[in-house]
């Protein structure tokens, strides 16, 4: 649990959520996704998220929507071709 808490703190600093004084609680899948997107610079689709984390379409959609509500990811496209990428950190 301490490792997860440290990772959340690191991501908070990285994306300047501390400046907004917003506390973000992310699940392990979301943390892994943010790591993947940050390291690879790639984007991901809902279907790829489902496959990568072995979750249902609804769970994938909920996880991705929650990340958007915290400003951590950006959406490109619409419908079946929608891609999700890391939101640009404010400087």
Coordinates of N, CA, C and O in Angstrom, one line a residue:
X1 N 0.8 -1.2 0.0 CA 0.0 0.0 0.0 C 0.9 1.3 0.0 O 0.5 2.2 -0.7
X2 N 2.0 1.2 0.7 CA 2.8 2.4 0.8 C 3.4 2.7 -0.6 O 3.5 3.8 -1.0
X3 N 3.7 1.6 -1.4 CA 4.2 1.8 -2.7 C 3.2 2.5 -3.6 O 3.6 3.4 -4.4
X4 N 2.0 2.1 -3.5 CA 0.9 2.7 -4.3 C 0.7 4.2 -3.9 O 0.6 5.1 -4.8
X5 N 0.8 4.5 -2.6 CA 0.6 5.8 -2.1 C 1.8 6.7 -2.6 O 1.6 7.8 -3.1
X6 N 3.0 6.2 -2.6 CA 4.1 6.9 -3.2 C 4.0 7.2 -4.6 O 4.3 8.3 -5.1
X7 N 3.5 6.2 -5.4 CA 3.3 6.4 -6.8 C 2.2 7.4 -7.1 O 2.4 8.2 -8.0
X8 N 1.2 7.5 -6.3 CA 0.1 8.5 -6.5 C 0.7 9.9 -6.2 O 0.5 10.8 -7.0
X9 N 1.5 10.0 -5.2 CA 2.2 11.3 -4.9 C 3.1 11.7 -6.0 O 3.1 12.8 -6.4
X10 N 3.8 10.7 -6.6 CA 4.7 11.1 -7.7 C 3.9 11.5 -8.9 O 4.3 12.5 -9.5
X11 N 2.9 10.8 -9.2 CA 2.0 11.2 -10.4 C 1.4 12.6 -10.1 O 1.2 13.4 -11.0
X12 N 1.0 12.8 -8.9 CA 0.4 14.1 -8.5 C 1.3 15.3 -8.8 O 1.0 16.3 -9.4
X13 N 2.6 15.1 -8.4 CA 3.6 16.1 -8.6 C 3.8 16.2 -10.1 O 3.9 17.3 -10.7
X14 N 3.9 15.1 -10.8 CA 4.2 15.1 -12.2 C 3.2 15.9 -13.0 O 3.5 16.7 -13.9
X15 N 1.9 15.8 -12.6 CA 0.8 16.5 -13.4 C 0.3 17.7 -12.7 O -0.8 18.2 -13.0
X16 N 1.0 18.1 -11.7 CA 0.7 19.4 -10.9 C -0.7 19.4 -10.3 O -1.3 20.4 -10.2
X17 N -1.1 18.2 -9.8 CA -2.4 18.2 -9.2 C -2.3 18.8 -7.8 O -3.3 19.3 -7.2
X18 N -1.1 18.8 -7.2 CA -0.9 19.4 -5.9 C -1.2 20.9 -5.9 O -1.8 21.4 -5.0
X19 N -0.9 21.5 -7.0 CA -1.1 23.0 -7.2 C -2.6 23.2 -7.1 O -3.1 24.3 -6.7
X20 N -3.4 22.3 -7.5 CA -4.9 22.4 -7.5 C -5.5 22.0 -6.2 O -6.7 22.1 -6.0
X21 N -4.6 21.5 -5.3 CA -5.0 21.0 -4.0 C -6.2 19.9 -4.1 O -7.1 19.8 -3.3
X22 N -6.0 19.1 -5.2 CA -7.0 18.1 -5.4 C -6.4 16.7 -5.1 O -5.3 16.5 -5.5
X23 N -7.1 15.9 -4.3 CA -6.6 14.6 -4.0 C -7.2 13.6 -5.0 O -8.4 13.7 -5.2
X24 N -6.3 12.8 -5.5 CA -6.8 11.9 -6.6 C -6.5 10.5 -6.0 O -5.4 10.1 -5.6
X25 N -7.5 9.6 -6.1 CA -7.4 8.2 -5.7 C -7.5 7.4 -7.0 O -8.6 7.3 -7.6
X26 N -6.4 6.8 -7.4 CA -6.4 6.0 -8.6 C -6.3 4.5 -8.3 O -5.6 4.2 -7.3
X27 N -6.9 3.7 -9.1 CA -6.8 2.3 -8.9 C -5.5 1.8 -9.5 O -4.9 2.5 -10.3
X28 N -5.0 0.6 -9.2 CA -3.7 0.1 -9.7 C -3.7 0.1 -11.3 O -2.6 0.3 -11.9
X29 N -4.8 -0.3 -11.9 CA -4.9 -0.3 -13.4 C -4.6 1.1 -13.9 O -3.8 1.3 -14.9
X30 N -5.2 2.1 -13.3 CA -5.0 3.5 -13.8 C -3.6 4.0 -13.6 O -3.1 4.6 -14.5
X31 N -3.0 3.6 -12.5 CA -1.6 4.0 -12.3 C -0.7 3.3 -13.3 O 0.2 3.9 -13.9
X32 N -0.9 2.0 -13.6 CA -0.2 1.3 -14.6 C -0.4 1.9 -16.0 O 0.6 2.1 -16.8
X33 N -1.6 2.3 -16.3 CA -1.9 3.0 -17.6 C -1.1 4.3 -17.7 O -0.5 4.6 -18.7
X34 N -1.1 5.1 -16.7 CA -0.4 6.4 -16.7 C 1.1 6.2 -16.9 O 1.7 6.9 -17.6
X35 N 1.6 5.1 -16.2 CA 3.0 4.8 -16.4 C 3.3 4.4 -17.8 O 4.3 4.9 -18.4
X36 N 2.5 3.6 -18.4 CA 2.6 3.1 -19.8 C 2.6 4.3 -20.7 O 3.5 4.4 -21.6
X37 N 1.6 5.1 -20.6 CA 1.4 6.3 -21.5 C 2.6 7.2 -21.4 O 3.1 7.8 -22.4
X38 N 3.1 7.5 -20.1 CA 4.2 8.4 -19.9 C 5.5 7.9 -20.5 O 6.2 8.6 -21.2
X39 N 5.7 6.6 -20.3 CA 7.0 6.0 -20.8 C 7.0 5.8 -22.3 O 8.0 6.0 -22.9
X40 N 5.9 5.4 -22.9 CA 5.8 5.1 -24.3 C 5.5 6.3 -25.2 O 5.8 6.3 -26.3
X41 N 4.8 7.3 -24.6 CA 4.3 8.4 -25.4 C 3.2 8.0 -26.3 O 2.8 8.8 -27.2
X42 N 2.7 6.8 -26.2 CA 1.7 6.3 -27.1 C 0.3 6.7 -26.6 O 0.1 7.4 -25.6
X43 N -0.7 6.2 -27.4 CA -2.1 6.4 -27.0 C -2.7 5.0 -26.9 O -2.1 4.0 -27.3
X44 N -3.9 4.9 -26.4 CA -4.6 3.6 -26.2 C -6.0 3.7 -26.5 O -6.6 4.8 -26.3
X45 N -6.6 2.7 -27.0 CA -8.1 2.6 -27.3 C -8.8 1.9 -26.1 O -8.1 1.2 -25.3
X46 N -10.1 2.0 -26.0 CA -10.8 1.4 -25.0 C -10.6 -0.2 -25.1 O -10.4 -0.8 -24.1
X47 N -10.6 -0.7 -26.3 CA -10.4 -2.1 -26.6 C -9.1 -2.6 -26.1 O -8.9 -3.7 -25.6
X48 N -8.0 -1.8 -26.4 CA -6.7 -2.1 -26.0 C -6.6 -2.1 -24.4 O -5.9 -3.0 -23.8
X49 N -7.3 -1.2 -23.8 CA -7.3 -1.1 -22.3 C -8.0 -2.4 -21.8 O -7.5 -3.0 -20.8
X50 N -9.1 -2.8 -22.4 CA -9.8 -4.0 -22.0 C -8.9 -5.2 -22.0 O -8.8 -6.0 -21.1
X51 N -8.1 -5.3 -23.1 CA -7.2 -6.5 -23.3 C -6.0 -6.4 -22.4 O -5.7 -7.4 -21.8
X52 N -5.5 -5.3 -22.3 CA -4.3 -5.1 -21.4 C -4.5 -5.4 -20.0 O -3.7 -6.1 -19.3
X53 N -5.7 -5.0 -19.5 CA -6.0 -5.2 -18.0 C -7.1 -6.3 -17.8 O -7.5 -6.5 -16.6
X54 N -7.5 -7.0 -18.8 CA -8.5 -8.0 -18.7 C -9.8 -7.5 -17.9 O -10.1 -8.1 -16.9
X55 N -10.4 -6.5 -18.4 CA -11.5 -5.9 -17.8 C -12.7 -5.8 -18.9 O -12.4 -5.9 -20.1
X56 N -13.9 -5.6 -18.4 CA -15.0 -5.4 -19.3 C -15.0 -4.0 -19.9 O -14.2 -3.1 -19.5
X57 N -15.8 -3.8 -21.0 CA -15.9 -2.6 -21.7 C -16.3 -1.5 -20.7 O -15.8 -0.3 -20.7
X58 N -17.3 -1.8 -19.8 CA -17.8 -0.8 -18.9 C -16.7 -0.4 -17.9 O -16.5 0.8 -17.6
X59 N -15.9 -1.3 -17.4 CA -14.8 -1.0 -16.4 C -13.8 -0.1 -17.1 O -13.3 0.9 -16.6
X60 N -13.4 -0.5 -18.4 CA -12.5 0.3 -19.1 C -13.0 1.7 -19.3 O -12.2 2.7 -19.1
X61 N -14.2 1.9 -19.7 CA -14.8 3.2 -19.9 C -14.8 4.0 -18.6 O -14.5 5.2 -18.6
X62 N -15.2 3.4 -17.5 CA -15.2 4.0 -16.2 C -13.9 4.5 -15.8 O -13.7 5.7 -15.4
X63 N -12.8 3.6 -16.0 CA -11.5 4.0 -15.6 C -11.0 5.2 -16.5 O -10.4 6.1 -15.9
X64 N -11.2 5.1 -17.8 CA -10.7 6.2 -18.7 C -11.5 7.5 -18.4 O -10.9 8.6 -18.4
X65 N -12.8 7.4 -18.1 CA -13.6 8.6 -17.8 C -13.1 9.2 -16.5 O -13.0 10.5 -16.4
X66 N -12.8 8.4 -15.5 CA -12.3 9.0 -14.2 C -11.0 9.7 -14.4 O -10.7 10.8 -13.9
X67 N -10.1 9.2 -15.3 CA -8.8 9.8 -15.5 C -9.1 11.2 -16.2 O -8.4 12.2 -15.9
X68 N -10.0 11.2 -17.1 CA -10.4 12.5 -17.8 C -10.9 13.5 -16.8 O -10.6 14.7 -16.9
X69 N -11.7 13.0 -15.9 CA -12.3 14.0 -14.9 C -11.3 14.6 -14.0 O -11.5 15.7 -13.5
X70 N -10.1 13.9 -13.8 CA -9.0 14.5 -13.1 C -8.0 15.2 -14.0 O -7.0 15.7 -13.5
X71 N -8.3 15.3 -15.3 CA -7.4 16.0 -16.2 C -6.1 15.3 -16.5 O -5.2 15.9 -16.9
X72 N -6.1 14.0 -16.3 CA -4.9 13.2 -16.5 C -4.8 12.6 -17.9 O -3.7 12.1 -18.3
X73 N -5.8 12.6 -18.7 CA -5.7 12.1 -20.0 C -6.5 12.9 -21.0 O -7.5 13.6 -20.6
X74 N -6.2 12.8 -22.3 CA -6.8 13.6 -23.3 C -7.5 12.6 -24.3 O -7.0 11.5 -24.5
X75 N -8.5 13.1 -25.0 CA -9.2 12.2 -25.9 C -9.0 12.7 -27.4 O -9.0 13.9 -27.6
X76 N -8.7 11.8 -28.3 CA -8.5 12.1 -29.7 C -9.5 11.2 -30.5 O -9.6 10.0 -30.3
X77 N -10.3 11.9 -31.3 CA -11.2 11.2 -32.1 C -12.6 10.9 -31.4 O -12.8 11.5 -30.3
X78 N -13.4 10.1 -32.1 CA -14.7 9.8 -31.5 C -15.2 8.4 -32.0 O -14.6 7.9 -33.0
X79 N -16.1 7.9 -31.3 CA -16.7 6.6 -31.6 C -15.6 5.5 -31.5 O -14.7 5.5 -30.6
X80 N -15.7 4.4 -32.3 CA -14.8 3.3 -32.2 C -13.3 3.6 -32.4 O -12.5 2.9 -32.0
X81 N -13.1 4.7 -33.1 CA -11.7 5.1 -33.3 C -11.1 6.0 -32.2 O -10.0 6.5 -32.4
X82 N -11.8 6.2 -31.1 CA -11.3 7.1 -30.1 C -10.0 6.6 -29.5 O -9.9 5.4 -29.2
X83 N -9.1 7.4 -29.3 CA -7.8 7.1 -28.7 C -7.6 8.0 -27.4 O -8.1 9.1 -27.4
X84 N -7.0 7.5 -26.4 CA -6.7 8.2 -25.2 C -5.2 8.3 -25.0 O -4.5 7.4 -25.2
X85 N -4.8 9.5 -24.7 CA -3.4 9.8 -24.5 C -3.2 10.6 -23.2 O -4.2 11.1 -22.7
X86 N -2.0 10.7 -22.8 CA -1.7 11.5 -21.6 C -1.9 12.9 -21.8 O -1.5 13.5 -22.9
X87 N -2.6 13.6 -20.9 CA -2.8 15.0 -21.0 C -1.4 15.7 -20.8 O -0.6 15.2 -20.0
X88 N -1.2 16.8 -21.5 CA 0.0 17.6 -21.3 C 0.0 18.2 -19.9 O -0.9 18.9 -19.5
X89 N 1.1 18.0 -19.2 CA 1.3 18.6 -17.8 C 1.5 20.1 -18.0 O 2.2 20.5 -18.9
X90 N 0.9 20.8 -17.1 CA 1.0 22.3 -17.2 C 2.4 22.6 -16.7 O 3.0 22.0 -15.8
X91 N 3.0 23.7 -17.3 CA 4.4 24.1 -16.9 C 4.3 25.4 -16.2 O 3.4 26.1 -16.2

